[in-house]
Short mmCIF file of N, CA and C in Angstrom, two decimals:
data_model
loop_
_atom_site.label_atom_id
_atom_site.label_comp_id
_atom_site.label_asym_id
_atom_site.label_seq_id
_atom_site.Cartn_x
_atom_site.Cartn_y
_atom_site.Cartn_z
N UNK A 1 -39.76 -40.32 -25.51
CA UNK A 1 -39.64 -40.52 -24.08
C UNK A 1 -40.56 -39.56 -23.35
N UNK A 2 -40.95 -40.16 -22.48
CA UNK A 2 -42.08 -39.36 -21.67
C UNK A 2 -41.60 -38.86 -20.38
N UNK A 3 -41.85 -37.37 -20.46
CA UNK A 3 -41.29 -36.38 -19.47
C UNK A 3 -41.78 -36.88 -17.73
N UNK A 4 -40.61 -36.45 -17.14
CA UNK A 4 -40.51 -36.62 -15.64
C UNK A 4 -42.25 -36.26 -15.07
N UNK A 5 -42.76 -37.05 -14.72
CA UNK A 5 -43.66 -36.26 -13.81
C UNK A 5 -43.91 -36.51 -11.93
N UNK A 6 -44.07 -35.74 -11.62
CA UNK A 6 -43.83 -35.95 -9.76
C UNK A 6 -43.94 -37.29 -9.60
N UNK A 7 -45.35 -37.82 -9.63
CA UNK A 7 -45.67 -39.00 -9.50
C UNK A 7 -43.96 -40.50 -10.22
N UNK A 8 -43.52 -40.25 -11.44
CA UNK A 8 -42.79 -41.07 -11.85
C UNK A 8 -41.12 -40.52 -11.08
N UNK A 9 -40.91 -39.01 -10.96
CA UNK A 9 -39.40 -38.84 -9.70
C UNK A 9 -39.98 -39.47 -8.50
N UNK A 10 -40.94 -39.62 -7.73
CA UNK A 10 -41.39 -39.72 -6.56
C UNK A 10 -40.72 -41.46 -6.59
N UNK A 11 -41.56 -42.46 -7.69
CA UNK A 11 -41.18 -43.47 -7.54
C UNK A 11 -39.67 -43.65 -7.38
N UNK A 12 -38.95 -43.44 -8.18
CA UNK A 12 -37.90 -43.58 -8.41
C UNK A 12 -37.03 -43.59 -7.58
N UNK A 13 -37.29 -42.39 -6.49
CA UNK A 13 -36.23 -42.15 -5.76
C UNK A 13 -37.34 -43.24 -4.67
N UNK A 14 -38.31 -43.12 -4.34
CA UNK A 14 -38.90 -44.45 -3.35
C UNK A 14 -37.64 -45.81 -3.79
N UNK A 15 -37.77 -46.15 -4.98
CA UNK A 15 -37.22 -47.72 -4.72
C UNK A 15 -35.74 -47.48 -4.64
N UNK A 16 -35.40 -46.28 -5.43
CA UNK A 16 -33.49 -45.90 -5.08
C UNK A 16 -33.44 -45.90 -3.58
N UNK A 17 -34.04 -45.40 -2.74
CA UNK A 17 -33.89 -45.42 -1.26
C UNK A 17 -33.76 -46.88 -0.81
N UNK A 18 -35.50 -47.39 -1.03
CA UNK A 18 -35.19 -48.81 -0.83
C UNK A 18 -34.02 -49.55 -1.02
N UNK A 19 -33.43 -50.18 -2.23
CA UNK A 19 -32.52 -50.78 -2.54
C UNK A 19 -31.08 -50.05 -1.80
N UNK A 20 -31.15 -48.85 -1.53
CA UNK A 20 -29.90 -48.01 -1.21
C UNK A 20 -29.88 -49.43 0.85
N UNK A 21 -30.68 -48.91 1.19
CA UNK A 21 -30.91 -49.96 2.38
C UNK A 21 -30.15 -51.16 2.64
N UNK A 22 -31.06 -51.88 1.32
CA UNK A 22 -30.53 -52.88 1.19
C UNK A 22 -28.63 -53.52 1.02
N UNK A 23 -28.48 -52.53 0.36
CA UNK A 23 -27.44 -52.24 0.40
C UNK A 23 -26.30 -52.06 1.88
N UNK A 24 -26.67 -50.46 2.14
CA UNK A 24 -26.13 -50.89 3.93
C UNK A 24 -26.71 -52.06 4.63
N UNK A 25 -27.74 -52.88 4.58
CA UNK A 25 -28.63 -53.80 5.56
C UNK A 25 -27.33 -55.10 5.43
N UNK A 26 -27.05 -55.14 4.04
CA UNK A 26 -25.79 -56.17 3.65
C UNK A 26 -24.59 -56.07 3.76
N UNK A 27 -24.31 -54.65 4.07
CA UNK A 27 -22.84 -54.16 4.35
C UNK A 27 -22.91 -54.66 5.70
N UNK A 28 -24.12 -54.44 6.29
CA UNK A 28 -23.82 -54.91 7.62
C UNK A 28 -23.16 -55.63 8.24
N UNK A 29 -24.86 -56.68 7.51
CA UNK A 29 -23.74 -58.14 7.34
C UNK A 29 -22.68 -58.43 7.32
N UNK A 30 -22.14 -58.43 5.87
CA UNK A 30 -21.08 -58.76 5.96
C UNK A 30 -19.86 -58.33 6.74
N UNK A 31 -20.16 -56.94 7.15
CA UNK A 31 -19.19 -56.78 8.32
C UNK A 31 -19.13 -57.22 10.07
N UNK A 32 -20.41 -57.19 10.56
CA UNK A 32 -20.54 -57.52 11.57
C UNK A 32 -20.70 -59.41 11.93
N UNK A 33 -21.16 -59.93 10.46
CA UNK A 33 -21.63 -61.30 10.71
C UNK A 33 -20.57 -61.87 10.34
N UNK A 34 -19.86 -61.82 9.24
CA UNK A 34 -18.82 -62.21 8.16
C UNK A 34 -17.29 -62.01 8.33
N UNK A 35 -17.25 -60.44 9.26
CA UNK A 35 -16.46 -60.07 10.11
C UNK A 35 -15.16 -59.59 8.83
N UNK A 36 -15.74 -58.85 7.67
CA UNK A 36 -15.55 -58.70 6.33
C UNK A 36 -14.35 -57.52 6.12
N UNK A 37 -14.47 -57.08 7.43
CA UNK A 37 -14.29 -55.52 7.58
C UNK A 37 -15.13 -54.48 7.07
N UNK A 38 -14.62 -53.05 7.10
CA UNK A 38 -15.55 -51.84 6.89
C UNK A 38 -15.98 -51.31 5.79
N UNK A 39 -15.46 -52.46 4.65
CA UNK A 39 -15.77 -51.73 3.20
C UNK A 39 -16.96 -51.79 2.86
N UNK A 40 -17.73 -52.77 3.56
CA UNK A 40 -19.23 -52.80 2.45
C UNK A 40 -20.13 -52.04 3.57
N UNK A 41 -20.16 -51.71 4.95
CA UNK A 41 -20.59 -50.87 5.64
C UNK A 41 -20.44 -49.42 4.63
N UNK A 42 -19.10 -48.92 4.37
CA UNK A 42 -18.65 -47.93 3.71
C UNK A 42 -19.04 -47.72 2.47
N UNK A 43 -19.05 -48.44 1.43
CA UNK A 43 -20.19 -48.06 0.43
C UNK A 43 -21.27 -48.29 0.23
N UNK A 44 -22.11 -49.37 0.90
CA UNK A 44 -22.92 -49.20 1.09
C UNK A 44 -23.99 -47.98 1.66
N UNK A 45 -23.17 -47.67 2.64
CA UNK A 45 -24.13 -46.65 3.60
C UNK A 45 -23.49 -45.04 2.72
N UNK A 46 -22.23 -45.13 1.63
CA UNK A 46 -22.09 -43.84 1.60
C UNK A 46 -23.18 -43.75 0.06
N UNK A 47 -23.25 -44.61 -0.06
CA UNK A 47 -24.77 -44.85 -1.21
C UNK A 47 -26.17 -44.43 -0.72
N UNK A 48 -26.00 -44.72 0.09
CA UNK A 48 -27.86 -44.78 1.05
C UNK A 48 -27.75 -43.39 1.45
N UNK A 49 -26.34 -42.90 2.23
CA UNK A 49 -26.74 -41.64 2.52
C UNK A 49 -27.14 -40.56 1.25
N UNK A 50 -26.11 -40.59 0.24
CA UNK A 50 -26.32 -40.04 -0.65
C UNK A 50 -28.12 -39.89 -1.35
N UNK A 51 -28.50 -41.24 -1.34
CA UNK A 51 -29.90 -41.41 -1.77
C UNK A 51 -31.29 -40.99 -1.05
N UNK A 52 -30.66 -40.86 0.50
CA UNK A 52 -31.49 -40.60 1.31
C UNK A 52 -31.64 -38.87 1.18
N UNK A 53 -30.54 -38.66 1.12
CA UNK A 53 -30.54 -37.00 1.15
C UNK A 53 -31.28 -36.66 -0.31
N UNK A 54 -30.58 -37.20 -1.39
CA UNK A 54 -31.94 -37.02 -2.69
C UNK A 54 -33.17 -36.97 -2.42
N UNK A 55 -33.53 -38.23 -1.81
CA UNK A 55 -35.30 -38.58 -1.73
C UNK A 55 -35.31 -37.23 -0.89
N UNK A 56 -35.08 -37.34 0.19
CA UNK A 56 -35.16 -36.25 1.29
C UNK A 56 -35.49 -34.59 0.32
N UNK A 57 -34.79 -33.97 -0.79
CA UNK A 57 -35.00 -33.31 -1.68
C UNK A 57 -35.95 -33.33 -2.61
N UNK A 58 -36.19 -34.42 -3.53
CA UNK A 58 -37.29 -35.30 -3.92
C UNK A 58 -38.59 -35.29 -3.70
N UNK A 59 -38.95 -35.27 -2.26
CA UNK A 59 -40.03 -35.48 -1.41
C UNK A 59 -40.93 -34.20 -0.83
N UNK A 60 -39.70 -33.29 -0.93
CA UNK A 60 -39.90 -31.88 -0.23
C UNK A 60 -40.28 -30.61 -1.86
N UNK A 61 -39.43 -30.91 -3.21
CA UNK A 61 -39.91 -30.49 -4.19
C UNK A 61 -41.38 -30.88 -4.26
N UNK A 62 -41.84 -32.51 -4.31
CA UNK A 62 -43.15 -33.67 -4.82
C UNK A 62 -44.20 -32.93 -4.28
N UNK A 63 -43.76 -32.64 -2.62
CA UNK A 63 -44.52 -31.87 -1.76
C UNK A 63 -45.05 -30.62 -1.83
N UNK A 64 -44.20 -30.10 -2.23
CA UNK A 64 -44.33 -28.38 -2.76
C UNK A 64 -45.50 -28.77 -3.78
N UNK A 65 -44.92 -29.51 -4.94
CA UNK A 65 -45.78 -29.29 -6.15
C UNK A 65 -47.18 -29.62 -6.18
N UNK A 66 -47.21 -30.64 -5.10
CA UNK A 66 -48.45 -31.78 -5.05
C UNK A 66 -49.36 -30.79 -3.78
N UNK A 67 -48.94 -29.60 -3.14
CA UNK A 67 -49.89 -29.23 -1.86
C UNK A 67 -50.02 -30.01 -0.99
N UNK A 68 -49.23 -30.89 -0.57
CA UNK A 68 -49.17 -31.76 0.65
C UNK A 68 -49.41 -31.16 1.40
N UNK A 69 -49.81 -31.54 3.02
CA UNK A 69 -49.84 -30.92 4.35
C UNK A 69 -48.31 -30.64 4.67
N UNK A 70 -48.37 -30.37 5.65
CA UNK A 70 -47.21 -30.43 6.28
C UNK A 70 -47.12 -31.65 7.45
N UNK A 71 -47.76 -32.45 7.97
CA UNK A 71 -48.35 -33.81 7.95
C UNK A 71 -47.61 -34.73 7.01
N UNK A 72 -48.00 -34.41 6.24
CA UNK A 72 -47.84 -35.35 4.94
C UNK A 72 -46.69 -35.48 4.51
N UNK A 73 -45.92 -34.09 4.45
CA UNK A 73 -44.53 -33.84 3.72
C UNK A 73 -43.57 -34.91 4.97
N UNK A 74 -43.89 -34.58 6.41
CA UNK A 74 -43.07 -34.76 7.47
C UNK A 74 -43.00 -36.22 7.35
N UNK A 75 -44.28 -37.02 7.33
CA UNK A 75 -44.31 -38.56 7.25
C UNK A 75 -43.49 -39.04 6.12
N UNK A 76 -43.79 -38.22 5.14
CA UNK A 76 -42.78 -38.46 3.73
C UNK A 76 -41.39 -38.51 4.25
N UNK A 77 -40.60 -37.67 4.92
CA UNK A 77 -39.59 -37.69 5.12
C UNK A 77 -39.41 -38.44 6.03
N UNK A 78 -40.11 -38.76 7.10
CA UNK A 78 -39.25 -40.21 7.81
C UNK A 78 -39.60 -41.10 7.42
N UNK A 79 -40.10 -41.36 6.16
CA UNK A 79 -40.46 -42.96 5.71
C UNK A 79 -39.06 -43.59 4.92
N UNK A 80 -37.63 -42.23 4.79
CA UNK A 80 -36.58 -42.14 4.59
C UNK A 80 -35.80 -43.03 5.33
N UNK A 81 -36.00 -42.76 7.09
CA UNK A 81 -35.53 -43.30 8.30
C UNK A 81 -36.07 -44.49 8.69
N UNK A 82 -36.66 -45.05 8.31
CA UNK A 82 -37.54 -46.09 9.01
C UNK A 82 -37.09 -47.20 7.62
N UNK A 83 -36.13 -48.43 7.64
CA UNK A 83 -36.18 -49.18 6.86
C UNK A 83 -37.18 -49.66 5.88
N UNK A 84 -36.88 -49.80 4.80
CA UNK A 84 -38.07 -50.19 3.72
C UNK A 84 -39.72 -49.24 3.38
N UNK A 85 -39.48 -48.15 3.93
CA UNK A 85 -41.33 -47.79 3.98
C UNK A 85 -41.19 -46.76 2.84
N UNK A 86 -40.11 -46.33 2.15
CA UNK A 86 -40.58 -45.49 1.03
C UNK A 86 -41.35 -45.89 0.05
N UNK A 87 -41.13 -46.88 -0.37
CA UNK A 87 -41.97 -47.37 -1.17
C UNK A 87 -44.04 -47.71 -0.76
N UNK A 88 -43.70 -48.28 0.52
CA UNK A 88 -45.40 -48.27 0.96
C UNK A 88 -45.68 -46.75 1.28
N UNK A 89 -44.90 -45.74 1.71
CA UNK A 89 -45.22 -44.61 1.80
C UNK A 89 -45.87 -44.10 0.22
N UNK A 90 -45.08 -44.44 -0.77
CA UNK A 90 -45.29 -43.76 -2.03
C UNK A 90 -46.63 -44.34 -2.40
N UNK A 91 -46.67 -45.84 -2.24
CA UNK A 91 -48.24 -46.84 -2.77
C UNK A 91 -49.29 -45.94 -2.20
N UNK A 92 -49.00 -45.48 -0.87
CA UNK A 92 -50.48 -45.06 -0.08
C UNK A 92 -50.97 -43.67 -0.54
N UNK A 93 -49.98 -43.00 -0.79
CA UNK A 93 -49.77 -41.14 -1.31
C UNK A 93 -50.61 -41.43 -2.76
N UNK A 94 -49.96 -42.27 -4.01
CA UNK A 94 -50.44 -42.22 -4.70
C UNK A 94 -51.94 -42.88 -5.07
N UNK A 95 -52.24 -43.83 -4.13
CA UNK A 95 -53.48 -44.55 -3.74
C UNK A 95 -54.66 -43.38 -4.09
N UNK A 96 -54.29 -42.85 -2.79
CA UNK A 96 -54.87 -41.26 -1.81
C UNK A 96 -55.22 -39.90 -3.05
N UNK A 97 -54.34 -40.37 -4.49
CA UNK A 97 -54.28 -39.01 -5.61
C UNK A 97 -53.25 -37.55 -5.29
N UNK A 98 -52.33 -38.30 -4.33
CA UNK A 98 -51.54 -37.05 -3.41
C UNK A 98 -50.11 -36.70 -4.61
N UNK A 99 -50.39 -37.82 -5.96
CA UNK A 99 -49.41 -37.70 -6.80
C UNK A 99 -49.45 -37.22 -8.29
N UNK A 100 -51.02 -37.44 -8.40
CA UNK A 100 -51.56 -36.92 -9.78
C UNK A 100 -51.15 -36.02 -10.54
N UNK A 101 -51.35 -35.87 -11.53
CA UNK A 101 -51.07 -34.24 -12.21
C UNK A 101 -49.76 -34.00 -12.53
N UNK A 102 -49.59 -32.98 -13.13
CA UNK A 102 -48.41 -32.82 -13.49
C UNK A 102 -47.38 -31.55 -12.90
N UNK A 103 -46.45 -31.07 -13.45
CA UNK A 103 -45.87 -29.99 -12.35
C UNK A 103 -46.29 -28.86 -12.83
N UNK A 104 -46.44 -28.32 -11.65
CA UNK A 104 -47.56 -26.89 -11.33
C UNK A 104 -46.28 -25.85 -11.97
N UNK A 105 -46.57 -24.77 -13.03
CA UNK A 105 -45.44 -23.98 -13.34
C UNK A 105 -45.93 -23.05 -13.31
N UNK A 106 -46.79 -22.67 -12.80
CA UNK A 106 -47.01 -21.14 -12.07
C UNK A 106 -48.14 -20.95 -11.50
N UNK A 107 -48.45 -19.84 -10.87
CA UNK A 107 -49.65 -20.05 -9.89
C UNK A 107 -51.15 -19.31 -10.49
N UNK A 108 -52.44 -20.37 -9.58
CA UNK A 108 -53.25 -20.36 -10.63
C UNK A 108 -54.37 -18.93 -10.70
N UNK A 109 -54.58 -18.09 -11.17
CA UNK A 109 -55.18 -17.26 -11.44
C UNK A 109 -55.59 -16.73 -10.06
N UNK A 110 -55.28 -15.16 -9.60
CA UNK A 110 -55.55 -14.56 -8.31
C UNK A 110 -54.80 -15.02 -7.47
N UNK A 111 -54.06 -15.76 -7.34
CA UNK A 111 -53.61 -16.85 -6.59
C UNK A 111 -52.10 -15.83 -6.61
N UNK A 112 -51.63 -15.60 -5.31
CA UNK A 112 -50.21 -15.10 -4.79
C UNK A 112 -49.63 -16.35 -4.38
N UNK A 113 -48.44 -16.49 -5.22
CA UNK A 113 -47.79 -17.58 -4.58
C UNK A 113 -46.94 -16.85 -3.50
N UNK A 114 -46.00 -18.01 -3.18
CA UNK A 114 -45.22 -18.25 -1.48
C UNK A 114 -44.35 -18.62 -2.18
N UNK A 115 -43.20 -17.81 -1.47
CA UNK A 115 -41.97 -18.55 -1.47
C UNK A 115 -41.63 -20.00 -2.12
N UNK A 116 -41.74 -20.79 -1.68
CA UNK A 116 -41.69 -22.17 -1.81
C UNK A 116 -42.09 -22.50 -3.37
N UNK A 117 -43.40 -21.97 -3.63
CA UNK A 117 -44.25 -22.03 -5.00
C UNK A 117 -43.36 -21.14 -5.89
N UNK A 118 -43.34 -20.01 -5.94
CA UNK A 118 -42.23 -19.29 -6.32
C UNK A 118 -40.70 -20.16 -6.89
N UNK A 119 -39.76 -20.87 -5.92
CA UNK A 119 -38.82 -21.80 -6.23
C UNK A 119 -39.40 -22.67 -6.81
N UNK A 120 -40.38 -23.32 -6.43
CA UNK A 120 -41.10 -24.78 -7.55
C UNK A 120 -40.94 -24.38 -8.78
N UNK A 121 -41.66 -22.79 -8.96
CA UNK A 121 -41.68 -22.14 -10.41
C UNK A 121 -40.30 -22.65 -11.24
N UNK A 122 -39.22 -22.01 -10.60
CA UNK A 122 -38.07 -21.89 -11.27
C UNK A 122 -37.52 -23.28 -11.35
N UNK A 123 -38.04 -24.13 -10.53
CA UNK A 123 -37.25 -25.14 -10.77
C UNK A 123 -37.72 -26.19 -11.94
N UNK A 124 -39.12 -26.01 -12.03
CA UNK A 124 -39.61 -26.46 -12.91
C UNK A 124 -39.30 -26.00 -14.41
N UNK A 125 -39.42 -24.14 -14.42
CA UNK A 125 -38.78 -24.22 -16.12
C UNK A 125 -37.87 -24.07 -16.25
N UNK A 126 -36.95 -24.83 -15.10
CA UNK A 126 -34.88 -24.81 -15.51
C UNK A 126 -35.23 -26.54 -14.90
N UNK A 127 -35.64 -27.29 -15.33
CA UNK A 127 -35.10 -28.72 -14.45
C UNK A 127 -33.78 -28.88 -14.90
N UNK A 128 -33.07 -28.53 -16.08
CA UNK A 128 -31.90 -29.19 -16.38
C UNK A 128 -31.01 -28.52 -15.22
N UNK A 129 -31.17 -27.42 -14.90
CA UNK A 129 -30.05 -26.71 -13.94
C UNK A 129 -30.26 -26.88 -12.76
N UNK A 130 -31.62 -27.07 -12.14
CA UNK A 130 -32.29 -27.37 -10.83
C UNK A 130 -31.54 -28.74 -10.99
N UNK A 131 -31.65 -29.71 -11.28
CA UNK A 131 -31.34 -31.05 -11.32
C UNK A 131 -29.62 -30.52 -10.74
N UNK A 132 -28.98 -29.89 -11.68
CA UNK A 132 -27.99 -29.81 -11.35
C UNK A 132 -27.32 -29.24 -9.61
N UNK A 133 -27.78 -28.33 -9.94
CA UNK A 133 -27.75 -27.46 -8.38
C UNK A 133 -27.99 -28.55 -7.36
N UNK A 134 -29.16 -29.22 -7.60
CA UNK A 134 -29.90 -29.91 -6.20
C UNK A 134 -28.87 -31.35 -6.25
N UNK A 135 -27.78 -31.37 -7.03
CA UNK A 135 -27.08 -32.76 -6.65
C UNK A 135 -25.79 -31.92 -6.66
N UNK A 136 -25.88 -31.22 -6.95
CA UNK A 136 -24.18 -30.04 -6.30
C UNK A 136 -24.43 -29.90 -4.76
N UNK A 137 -25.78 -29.56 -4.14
CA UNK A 137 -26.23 -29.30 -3.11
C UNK A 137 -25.86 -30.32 -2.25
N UNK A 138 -26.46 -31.57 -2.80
CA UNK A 138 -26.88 -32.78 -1.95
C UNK A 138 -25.11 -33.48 -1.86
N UNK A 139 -24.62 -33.26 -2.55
CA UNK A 139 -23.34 -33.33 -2.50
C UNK A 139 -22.20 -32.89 -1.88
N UNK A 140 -22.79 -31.38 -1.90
CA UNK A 140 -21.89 -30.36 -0.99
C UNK A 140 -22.06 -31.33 0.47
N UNK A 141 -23.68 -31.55 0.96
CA UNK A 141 -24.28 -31.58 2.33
C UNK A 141 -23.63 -33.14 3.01
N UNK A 142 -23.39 -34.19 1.64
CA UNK A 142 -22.56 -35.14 1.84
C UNK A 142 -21.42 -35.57 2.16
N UNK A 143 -20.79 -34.35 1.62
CA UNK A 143 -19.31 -34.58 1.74
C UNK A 143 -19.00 -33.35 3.05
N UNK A 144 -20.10 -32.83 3.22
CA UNK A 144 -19.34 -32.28 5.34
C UNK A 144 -20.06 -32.85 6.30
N UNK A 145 -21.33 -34.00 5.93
CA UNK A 145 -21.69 -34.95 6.48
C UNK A 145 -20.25 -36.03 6.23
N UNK A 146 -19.56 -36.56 5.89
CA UNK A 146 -18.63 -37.45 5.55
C UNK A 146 -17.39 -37.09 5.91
N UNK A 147 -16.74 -35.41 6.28
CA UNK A 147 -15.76 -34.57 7.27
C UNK A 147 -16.48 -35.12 8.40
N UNK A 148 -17.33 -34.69 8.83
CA UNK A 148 -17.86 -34.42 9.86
C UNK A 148 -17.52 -35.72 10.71
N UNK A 149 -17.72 -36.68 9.86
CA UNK A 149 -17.85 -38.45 10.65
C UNK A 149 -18.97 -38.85 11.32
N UNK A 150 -18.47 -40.13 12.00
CA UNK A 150 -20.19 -40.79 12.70
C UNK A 150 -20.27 -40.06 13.49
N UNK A 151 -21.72 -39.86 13.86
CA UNK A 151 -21.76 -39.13 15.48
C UNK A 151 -21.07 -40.56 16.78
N UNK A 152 -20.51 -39.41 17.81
CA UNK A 152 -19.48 -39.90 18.77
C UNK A 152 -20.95 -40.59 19.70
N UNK A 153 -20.76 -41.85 20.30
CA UNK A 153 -21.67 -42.93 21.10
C UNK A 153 -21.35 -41.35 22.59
N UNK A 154 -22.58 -41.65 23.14
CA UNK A 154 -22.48 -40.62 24.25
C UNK A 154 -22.14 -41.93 25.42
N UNK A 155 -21.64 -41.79 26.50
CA UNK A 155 -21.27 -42.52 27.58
C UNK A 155 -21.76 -41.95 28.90
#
């Protein structure tokens, strides 16, 4: 089996987002059109959020590793918000070579890393525990997004 590389997590979580959509786009449905009640709104969207907040993680590691702008990283992340575009977001990045290569595990000769590069480091030669942490994380951030409730309609 051939090891994770940015370019192949990047996809992944692109079409998990996508389909996560699809998902609420049909909960919708069926609740608002079908008049189904709130269950497929409810897992649906507690799927998408979950996935969105991954990619959202996902995108911001890809970024780190890959030297994105900050441009680049930002468009990455609302292509999260904007129905269906993770995936054309990901086609155009990798088009562009913004995905190439493999993960950077330490910095390159003379070169002071940053913060950020620094965490890439570690996360890269622990992925089994990084993996872990970053869905303990995304989890924690889910479930007081999910206390928290919908935001209240302003009047």
């Amino acid at each position: 089996m051939e090891a994770m590389t940015p370019r192949s997590l990047f996809r992944v979580l692109a079409v998990a987002e996508l389909v996560t959509w699809t998902m609420l786009l049909v909960g919708m449905l069926l609740k608002y059109g079908l008049g189904v009640g709130d269950w497929p709104v409810r897992v649906g969207g507690g799927v998408h959020g979950f996935v969105f907040l991954a990619y959202l993680v996902v995108a911001t590691v890809v970024a780190v590793n890959q030297r994105w702008s900050v441009g680049a990283t930002v468009l990455g992340w609302c292509s999260a918000v904007v129905p269906y575009t993770t995936l054309p977001f990901e086609v155009a990045v990798a088009r562009r070579g913004m995905l190439d290569g493999g993960w950077r595990r330490g910095p390159a000769a003379g070169v002071h890393p940053g913060p950020l590069d620094r965490l890439l480091f570690a996360v890269v030669r622990h992925p089994v525990v990084a993996a872990v942490v970053g869905a303990v994380l995304v989890a924690a951030v889910f479930g007081a997004l999910l206390v928290a409730g919908p935001p209240v309609p302003s009047r």
